[in-house]
Each structure stands twice: as structure tokens, then as C-alpha cells.
Amino acid sequence: MDFMAHLVNSAETDDRNFIAIVNSVAHGIVNRSGAPNELWIIHIDNWFDHKWLRFSGTGRVDFAAVGDRIFTARVVFSGGKRKLNFPPFSPNRVLEQKLFVRTGDDYSEAPVHVRPHAAEKRPSETNLHVTLQEFSRSASFIWYSGNTLANGKGSVMVYSVVEDLLEAWFAAFTRQQGWRLSATKGINREHLEALLQTHAFNACEP
């Protein structure tokens, strides 16, 4: 579908060839079997690494009591195979959140009423109360890093939910005589490379 070529446009600090990779990922997701009803594209201000994959937030839990004193510990929470929470990016890192809705075999941009990431800063543990399944029963979310023109590296993270089926993966790319896939987590490297080749896009204009 020609529309998909313009799904993600490059900003001033984006490398257009990396944005072409993001478009390839999006195109692959919506053209596969079991394509989602909703597609979210979320632009993060800078590089993020694989540690964000399935990371849900941090909080404090009580673990011991001595007399009148209660001791707490800081705990890192992560989503399991049956539950995913949105990664708790700080609001000032989230540059844009765009929603595309499927109509027949095509997707069109739609108004956003409730966003995956709130505009105001919240305690990290509040993120644990919202799961992907509660937000949507059929959606894919693509987070991609900004500032790739200066950094020479980029990251893409994908979460998908269709009914009770969950998918979560991360991919890192580096610019070395062209953009190359440098690392993956949660997805087979050969599978992702095949997806990128099948749905390859040329660099788009900013």
C-alpha cells in the first residue's frame, strides 16, 4: 500500500535511512497474517537500549519489620509472557505518538484521545496498573529512537497484542557504510532481516 511509505517521516535530527528502516518494520507488521486493528508509532528523543524491553517500572515493597520500623526495598518490575506494560519513558522523552487505524486492507491516521504515554510525569510504579491488553485488544506499538543523524545508531522496539497473544522484541542498528542490524532481542535475527528486505523502503524526504 502506497500510504505506508509516508507512515513515518524524518524530523530534523533523524537519519532518513534509519527512518526507512522504521517504515519497513511498520509495513511488515501491517501486511502479515493477523494484522492489528491499531498501529501506534512512538518517537523517543534519543537512543534506548534492550533493557527497556519488557521493563515495566520500579517501586518499593515492604520486606521486613523490626519493632515499629518497616524496611522497604527498591524492586525492578518486568512484564511476563502473559502481561505487558508500556515502557515507562519519561514524558519529556516522548516526542510524538501517532495512531493509525485499519479500515479494510488499509490504515489511516486517527485522532488520539488516550495515549499510551501520559503527558505528565508519574511515579514509575503507576505504570504497572495499565497493561497492553487493557489498552487495546488488537494493536501494535512501535517505539523508535531519535537523534540518529548525530548518534549513528538507532533502536526499534515492538509490542503487539491480538486478543491474548503477546509479542515483544527489540532491535538495534548502527550506521557503518550504511545502516546495519547490530543486535536483536526477542526476535530471530534472520526473520527480522527477511522482513526488512521484503518490505524495504527508500529514504523518505523530511
XYZ file of N, CA and C in Angstrom:
618
model
N 0.846 -1.185 0.000
C 0.000 0.000 0.000
C 0.887 1.242 0.000
N 0.640 2.177 -0.909
C 1.491 3.346 -1.061
C 1.496 4.222 0.183
N 0.375 4.238 0.892
C 0.251 5.059 2.091
C 1.357 4.773 3.091
N 1.750 3.508 3.198
C 2.705 3.118 4.212
C 4.064 3.772 4.024
N 4.390 4.170 2.800
C 5.690 4.786 2.562
C 5.823 6.094 3.326
N 4.707 6.711 3.677
C 4.727 8.001 4.356
C 4.260 7.883 5.806
N 4.288 6.688 6.336
C 3.823 6.470 7.698
C 4.694 7.202 8.712
N 6.005 7.091 8.571
C 6.946 7.760 9.471
C 7.797 8.706 8.639
N 7.759 9.980 8.957
C 8.569 10.974 8.265
C 9.736 11.395 9.149
N 10.837 11.749 8.536
C 12.027 12.103 9.306
C 11.941 13.531 9.824
N 12.359 13.702 11.080
C 12.482 15.032 11.670
C 13.895 15.550 11.400
N 14.170 16.744 11.864
C 15.444 17.399 11.555
C 16.647 16.606 12.048
N 16.506 15.919 13.182
C 17.646 15.197 13.764
C 17.652 13.711 13.413
N 16.731 13.279 12.548
C 16.644 11.868 12.165
C 17.453 11.597 10.901
N 18.109 10.457 10.869
C 18.739 9.987 9.639
C 17.645 9.362 8.773
N 17.479 9.860 7.556
C 16.380 9.410 6.699
C 16.478 7.927 6.357
N 17.692 7.395 6.304
C 17.847 5.974 6.003
C 17.423 5.100 7.185
N 17.588 5.609 8.398
C 17.078 4.871 9.553
C 15.550 4.921 9.574
N 14.975 6.066 9.233
C 13.516 6.177 9.171
C 12.952 5.213 8.130
N 13.694 4.975 7.058
C 13.262 3.989 6.064
C 13.171 2.601 6.692
N 14.081 2.286 7.621
C 14.034 1.001 8.328
C 12.778 0.920 9.194
N 12.466 2.008 9.894
C 11.261 2.033 10.735
C 10.018 1.820 9.876
N 9.977 2.455 8.708
C 8.858 2.245 7.791
C 8.772 0.793 7.338
N 9.917 0.162 7.121
C 9.926 -1.247 6.714
C 9.337 -2.135 7.806
N 9.694 -1.854 9.063
C 9.148 -2.614 10.185
C 7.631 -2.445 10.248
N 7.164 -1.198 10.145
C 5.724 -0.931 10.201
C 4.992 -1.629 9.066
N 5.558 -1.550 7.876
C 4.936 -2.176 6.710
C 4.850 -3.693 6.899
N 5.908 -4.290 7.451
C 5.900 -5.726 7.690
C 4.838 -6.146 8.681
N 4.631 -5.333 9.719
C 3.643 -5.659 10.747
C 2.227 -5.634 10.189
N 1.892 -4.616 9.410
C 0.508 -4.482 8.948
C 0.203 -5.363 7.739
N 1.213 -5.948 7.133
C 0.976 -6.803 5.972
C 1.088 -8.290 6.288
N 1.316 -8.629 7.536
C 1.406 -10.037 7.887
C 0.034 -10.570 8.278
N -0.052 -11.878 8.405
C -1.296 -12.503 8.835
C -1.612 -12.068 10.264
N -2.871 -11.776 10.537
C -3.254 -11.320 11.864
C -2.842 -9.891 12.135
N -2.889 -9.038 11.104
C -2.514 -7.632 11.261
C -3.410 -6.959 12.302
N -2.862 -6.043 13.091
C -3.634 -5.419 14.175
C -4.655 -4.407 13.658
N -5.646 -4.125 14.485
C -6.627 -3.085 14.151
C -6.051 -1.689 14.351
N -5.081 -1.576 15.252
C -4.465 -0.283 15.535
C -2.949 -0.400 15.411
N -2.334 0.659 14.922
C -0.881 0.738 14.858
C -0.448 2.064 15.467
N 0.376 1.983 16.497
C 0.899 3.171 17.166
C 2.369 3.347 16.805
N 2.746 4.567 16.431
C 4.136 4.907 16.137
C 4.577 5.946 17.166
N 5.604 5.615 17.944
C 6.005 6.465 19.066
C 7.480 6.833 18.922
N 7.741 8.118 18.847
C 9.085 8.658 18.622
C 9.708 9.031 19.967
N 10.843 8.419 20.295
C 11.563 8.704 21.537
C 12.761 9.594 21.214
N 13.090 10.511 22.105
C 14.023 11.591 21.771
C 15.444 11.127 21.462
N 15.865 9.996 21.991
C 17.256 9.589 21.815
C 17.349 8.070 21.887
N 18.571 7.586 21.833
C 18.831 6.145 21.883
C 18.258 5.511 23.148
N 17.708 4.310 23.028
C 17.355 3.487 24.185
C 17.820 2.071 23.884
N 18.201 1.320 24.922
C 18.788 0.006 24.681
C 17.814 -1.122 25.003
N 18.317 -2.358 24.933
C 17.476 -3.543 25.082
C 16.903 -3.698 26.485
N 17.454 -2.970 27.469
C 16.957 -3.099 28.836
C 15.532 -2.565 28.986
N 15.085 -1.775 28.004
C 13.708 -1.279 28.046
C 12.702 -2.358 27.650
N 13.162 -3.409 26.987
C 12.245 -4.460 26.546
C 11.622 -5.155 27.753
N 10.306 -5.132 27.831
C 9.514 -5.728 28.915
C 9.727 -5.046 30.268
N 10.484 -3.961 30.303
C 10.658 -3.224 31.554
C 9.370 -2.475 31.868
N 8.845 -2.666 33.088
C 7.554 -2.085 33.458
C 7.668 -0.908 34.414
N 8.745 -0.847 35.180
C 8.889 0.240 36.142
C 9.584 -0.241 37.395
N 9.745 0.661 38.336
C 10.344 0.328 39.624
C 9.409 0.771 40.735
N 9.566 0.159 41.882
C 8.743 0.520 43.027
C 9.390 0.034 44.302
N 8.745 0.278 45.419
C 9.253 -0.168 46.710
C 8.253 -1.115 47.358
N 8.773 -2.182 47.933
C 7.927 -3.151 48.621
C 8.463 -3.366 50.031
N 7.549 -3.620 50.966
C 7.942 -3.930 52.335
C 8.491 -5.350 52.385
N 9.630 -5.528 53.063
C 10.177 -6.880 53.137
C 10.526 -7.319 54.548
N 10.520 -6.399 55.509
C 10.842 -6.810 56.878
C 10.341 -5.758 57.852
N 10.051 -6.207 59.059
C 9.629 -5.299 60.125
C 10.408 -5.632 61.388
N 10.974 -4.601 62.000
C 11.697 -4.762 63.261
C 11.103 -3.761 64.243
N 10.350 -4.272 65.198
C 9.670 -3.383 66.116
C 8.655 -2.544 65.367
N 8.771 -1.230 65.499
C 7.858 -0.319 64.811
C 8.381 0.112 63.449
N 9.558 -0.379 63.084
C 10.165 0.038 61.818
C 9.882 -0.977 60.720
N 9.503 -0.466 59.552
C 9.260 -1.315 58.382
C 10.321 -0.997 57.335
N 11.022 -2.016 56.889
C 12.070 -1.833 55.902
C 11.523 -2.135 54.504
N 11.919 -1.306 53.569
C 11.468 -1.493 52.189
C 12.665 -1.703 51.278
N 12.391 -2.259 50.104
C 13.433 -2.476 49.095
C 12.935 -1.970 47.753
N 13.846 -1.424 46.974
C 13.505 -0.970 45.629
C 13.541 -2.164 44.684
N 12.471 -2.338 43.917
C 12.322 -3.510 43.065
C 12.102 -3.066 41.622
N 12.722 -3.787 40.694
C 12.512 -3.558 39.269
C 11.493 -4.564 38.764
N 10.442 -4.072 38.089
C 9.385 -4.943 37.590
C 9.510 -5.101 36.080
N 9.202 -6.289 35.603
C 9.197 -6.532 34.161
C 7.989 -7.379 33.800
N 7.514 -7.204 32.561
C 6.353 -7.954 32.102
C 6.712 -9.398 31.805
N 5.764 -10.288 32.022
C 5.983 -11.699 31.734
C 5.401 -12.086 30.391
N 5.231 -13.380 30.186
C 4.721 -13.865 28.910
C 3.232 -13.592 28.747
N 2.523 -13.370 29.857
C 1.075 -13.184 29.788
C 0.641 -11.747 30.043
N 1.604 -10.853 30.282
C 1.243 -9.469 30.565
C 2.367 -8.550 30.114
N 1.989 -7.440 29.496
C 2.949 -6.418 29.110
C 2.434 -5.058 29.559
N 3.325 -4.276 30.136
C 3.021 -2.886 30.458
C 3.785 -1.985 29.493
N 3.314 -0.770 29.336
C 4.038 0.169 28.492
C 5.367 0.539 29.152
N 6.431 0.669 28.376
C 7.713 1.079 28.963
C 7.584 2.479 29.558
N 8.060 2.689 30.774
C 7.830 3.969 31.471
C 8.808 5.074 31.059
N 8.794 5.431 29.780
C 9.614 6.548 29.334
C 9.130 7.841 29.995
N 10.064 8.685 30.385
C 9.708 9.988 30.931
C 8.965 10.792 29.862
N 7.926 11.548 30.238
C 7.143 12.304 29.242
C 7.985 13.214 28.359
N 9.072 13.782 28.913
C 9.874 14.691 28.091
C 10.721 13.958 27.056
N 10.729 12.627 27.108
C 11.436 11.844 26.094
C 10.520 11.450 24.935
N 9.226 11.507 25.154
C 8.262 11.083 24.132
C 7.940 12.273 23.234
N 8.463 12.245 22.010
C 8.312 13.372 21.098
C 6.977 13.359 20.364
N 6.489 12.160 20.038
C 5.259 12.074 19.244
C 4.635 10.701 19.416
N 3.291 10.665 19.430
C 2.538 9.417 19.489
C 1.444 9.484 18.429
N 1.581 8.682 17.387
C 0.632 8.710 16.278
C -0.127 7.389 16.213
N -1.413 7.490 15.920
C -2.286 6.321 15.837
C -2.802 6.157 14.415
N -2.708 4.915 13.903
C -3.280 4.557 12.612
C -4.258 3.409 12.830
N -5.429 3.521 12.219
C -6.498 2.543 12.423
C -6.788 1.834 11.106
N -6.972 0.523 11.195
C -7.233 -0.268 9.994
C -8.684 -0.128 9.556
N -8.856 0.115 8.269
C -10.172 0.116 7.635
C -10.066 -0.760 6.402
N -10.610 -1.962 6.481
C -10.451 -2.907 5.383
C -9.005 -3.359 5.302
N -8.376 -3.148 4.149
C -6.978 -3.532 3.964
C -6.027 -2.346 4.091
N -6.536 -1.208 4.500
C -5.713 -0.006 4.561
C -5.703 0.556 5.977
N -4.772 1.475 6.223
C -4.671 2.155 7.510
C -4.710 3.659 7.281
N -5.356 4.365 8.182
C -5.392 5.819 8.097
C -5.147 6.405 9.480
N -4.526 7.579 9.508
C -4.242 8.222 10.788
C -5.544 8.654 11.451
N -5.607 8.483 12.759
C -6.829 8.769 13.509
C -6.522 9.712 14.666
N -7.532 10.461 15.118
C -7.335 11.331 16.287
C -6.969 10.500 17.513
N -6.145 11.059 18.364
C -5.704 10.367 19.575
C -6.412 10.972 20.777
N -7.158 10.149 21.494
C -7.868 10.611 22.686
C -7.170 10.144 23.964
N -6.718 8.904 23.964
C -5.971 8.359 25.101
C -4.655 7.823 24.567
N -3.553 8.315 25.096
C -2.229 7.937 24.610
C -1.594 6.869 25.494
N -0.733 6.039 24.913
C -0.001 5.065 25.733
C 0.843 5.733 26.813
N 1.408 6.916 26.492
C 2.255 7.635 27.440
C 1.576 8.942 27.844
N 1.395 9.116 29.141
C 0.754 10.324 29.651
C 1.661 11.534 29.462
N 1.048 12.706 29.385
C 1.811 13.934 29.174
C 2.497 14.409 30.448
N 1.959 14.015 31.611
C 2.537 14.460 32.870
C 3.364 13.340 33.501
N 4.382 13.719 34.244
C 5.259 12.750 34.893
C 4.530 12.079 36.048
N 4.680 10.757 36.146
C 4.039 9.982 37.199
C 5.065 9.062 37.845
N 4.799 8.612 39.077
C 5.691 7.613 39.674
C 5.760 6.375 38.789
N 6.939 5.791 38.682
C 7.144 4.662 37.780
C 6.197 3.507 38.072
N 5.895 3.277 39.361
C 5.083 2.114 39.700
C 3.634 2.232 39.230
N 3.147 3.466 38.947
C 1.775 3.605 38.457
C 1.617 2.974 37.082
N 2.720 2.820 36.376
C 2.686 2.196 35.055
C 2.266 0.733 35.134
N 2.428 0.122 36.306
C 2.118 -1.296 36.466
C 0.626 -1.574 36.406
N -0.190 -0.527 36.531
C -1.638 -0.716 36.584
C -2.295 -0.735 35.207
N -1.533 -0.472 34.147
C -2.096 -0.452 32.796
C -1.347 -1.462 31.927
N -2.061 -2.441 31.401
C -1.456 -3.431 30.519
C -1.874 -3.166 29.078
N -1.119 -3.738 28.143
C -1.480 -3.599 26.736
C -2.869 -4.154 26.472
N -3.185 -5.301 27.090
C -4.479 -5.934 26.851
C -5.633 -5.062 27.316
N -5.412 -4.268 28.366
C -6.461 -3.365 28.843
C -6.576 -2.134 27.952
N -5.469 -1.744 27.339
C -5.464 -0.564 26.470
C -6.109 -0.872 25.125
N -5.819 -2.051 24.569
C -6.379 -2.450 23.275
C -6.311 -3.963 23.152
N -7.281 -4.539 22.454
C -7.283 -5.984 22.234
C -6.639 -6.359 20.909
N -6.313 -5.353 20.085
C -5.681 -5.635 18.798
C -4.865 -4.419 18.373
N -3.577 -4.428 18.718
C -2.739 -3.263 18.423
C -1.270 -3.650 18.390
N -0.509 -2.914 17.602
C 0.948 -2.997 17.615
C 1.495 -1.619 17.937
N 2.579 -1.600 18.702
C 3.212 -0.359 19.131
C 4.677 -0.399 18.699
N 5.107 0.626 17.988
C 6.495 0.718 17.539
C 7.126 1.947 18.177
N 8.154 1.723 18.988
C 8.950 2.821 19.527
C 10.248 2.894 18.725
N 10.643 4.081 18.310
C 11.914 4.212 17.600
C 12.677 5.418 18.131
N 13.992 5.330 18.096
C 14.830 6.361 18.704
C 15.073 7.521 17.755
N 15.192 8.703 18.336
C 15.502 9.901 17.571
C 16.983 10.243 17.637
N 17.327 11.372 17.063
C 18.701 11.885 17.053
C 19.676 10.928 16.370
N 19.186 10.167 15.417
C 20.025 9.165 14.755
C 21.032 9.786 13.793
N 20.763 10.995 13.344
C 21.697 11.652 12.439
C 23.031 11.891 13.137
N 22.990 12.349 14.385
C 24.212 12.608 15.147
C 24.762 11.344 15.802
N 23.870 10.481 16.287
C 24.309 9.303 17.038
C 24.934 8.222 16.163
N 24.431 8.073 14.949
C 24.906 6.982 14.107
C 24.448 5.619 14.595
N 23.465 5.592 15.462
C 22.870 4.342 15.920
C 21.400 4.586 16.220
N 20.605 3.533 16.094
C 19.173 3.667 16.308
C 18.601 2.402 16.910
N 17.446 2.531 17.532
C 16.797 1.384 18.153
C 15.312 1.381 17.826
N 14.777 0.169 17.733
C 13.356 -0.044 17.458
C 12.851 -1.097 18.437
N 11.698 -0.840 19.025
C 11.081 -1.816 19.924
C 9.619 -1.977 19.526
N 9.163 -3.219 19.492
C 7.802 -3.518 19.051
C 7.086 -4.360 20.099
N 5.885 -3.922 20.479
C 4.967 -4.715 21.284
C 3.707 -4.924 20.446
N 3.163 -6.124 20.484
C 1.910 -6.401 19.783
C 1.007 -7.233 20.674
N -0.286 -6.954 20.582
C -1.283 -7.743 21.292
C -2.454 -7.995 20.348
N -2.836 -9.253 20.216
C -4.034 -9.649 19.479
C -4.760 -10.650 20.361
N -5.875 -10.196 20.936
C -6.580 -10.981 21.950
C -5.619 -11.269 23.107
N -5.271 -12.542 23.344
C -4.378 -12.875 24.454
C -2.967 -13.233 23.989
N -2.679 -13.023 22.705
C -1.355 -13.318 22.176
C -0.486 -12.069 22.249
N 0.698 -12.208 22.839
C 1.597 -11.078 23.029
C 2.906 -11.297 22.281
N 3.472 -10.198 21.809
C 4.767 -10.226 21.135
C 5.565 -9.022 21.619
N 6.854 -9.218 21.866
C 7.705 -8.111 22.302
C 9.125 -8.364 21.815
N 9.692 -7.394 21.094
C 11.067 -7.565 20.643
C 11.757 -6.218 20.471
N 13.082 -6.290 20.409
C 13.930 -5.102 20.310
C 14.985 -5.343 19.238
N 15.352 -4.279 18.523
C 16.423 -4.370 17.529
C 17.261 -3.100 17.570
N 18.569 -3.270 17.450
C 19.500 -2.144 17.414
C 20.178 -2.098 16.052
N 20.420 -0.884 15.569
C 21.045 -0.681 14.267
C 22.192 0.316 14.416
N 23.239 0.136 13.617
C 24.356 1.076 13.607
C 24.634 1.500 12.171
N 25.137 2.718 12.042
C 25.462 3.247 10.720
C 26.947 3.024 10.446
N 27.244 2.038 9.618
C 28.610 1.697 9.228
C 28.596 1.391 7.736
N 28.911 2.403 6.934
C 28.777 2.273 5.483
C 27.357 1.814 5.142
N 26.412 2.539 5.676
C 25.008 2.167 5.574
C 24.526 1.620 6.904
N 23.222 1.543 7.072
C 22.655 1.070 8.331
C 22.614 -0.453 8.352
N 23.080 -1.022 9.481
C 23.136 -2.474 9.620
C 22.496 -2.902 10.938
N 21.841 -4.041 10.900
C 21.276 -4.628 12.111
C 22.419 -5.136 12.985
N 22.517 -4.631 14.218
C 23.646 -4.991 15.077
C 23.267 -5.907 16.231
N 22.006 -5.896 16.662
C 21.603 -6.751 17.783
C 20.090 -6.912 17.788
N 19.635 -8.054 18.269
C 18.200 -8.294 18.427
C 17.948 -8.959 19.776
N 16.729 -8.809 20.252
C 16.296 -9.487 21.472
C 14.807 -9.757 21.349
N 14.427 -11.014 21.510
C 13.021 -11.376 21.427
C 12.544 -11.696 20.031
N 13.439 -11.615 19.029
C 13.084 -11.936 17.652
C 14.295 -12.564 16.973
N 14.050 -13.531 16.124
C 15.117 -14.174 15.381
C 15.741 -13.185 14.402
N 17.060 -13.097 14.419
C 17.758 -12.129 13.570
C 17.453 -12.347 12.088
N 17.483 -13.606 11.648
C 17.223 -13.909 10.238
C 15.796 -13.530 9.852
N 14.857 -13.743 10.763
C 13.459 -13.391 10.493
C 13.311 -11.884 10.299
N 13.967 -11.102 11.161
C 13.869 -9.650 11.048
C 14.553 -9.153 9.779
N 15.708 -9.708 9.452
C 16.398 -9.295 8.233
C 15.550 -9.592 6.998
N 14.857 -10.738 7.007
C 13.987 -11.086 5.886
C 12.818 -10.112 5.791
N 12.263 -9.725 6.946
C 11.158 -8.763 6.962
C 11.607 -7.423 6.389
N 12.798 -6.972 6.778
C 13.303 -5.686 6.303
C 13.564 -5.707 4.802
N 14.033 -6.826 4.294
C 14.296 -6.935 2.863
C 13.003 -7.013 2.062
N 12.029 -7.752 2.586
C 10.758 -7.927 1.880
C 9.990 -6.619 1.780
N 10.068 -5.807 2.830
C 9.288 -4.567 2.882
C 10.209 -3.344 2.896
N 11.291 -3.421 2.138
C 12.285 -2.346 2.148
C 11.716 -1.058 1.561
N 12.072 0.073 2.203
C 11.694 1.393 1.725
C 12.950 2.197 1.431
N 12.859 3.072 0.457
C 13.924 4.031 0.230
C 13.785 5.168 1.236
N 14.872 5.908 1.434
C 14.839 7.031 2.367
C 13.788 8.034 1.925
N 12.974 8.489 2.886
C 11.911 9.439 2.567
C 12.393 10.859 2.814
N 11.734 11.799 2.193
C 12.077 13.201 2.393
C 11.585 13.657 3.754
N 12.290 14.611 4.398
C 11.841 15.089 5.712
C 10.543 15.861 5.590
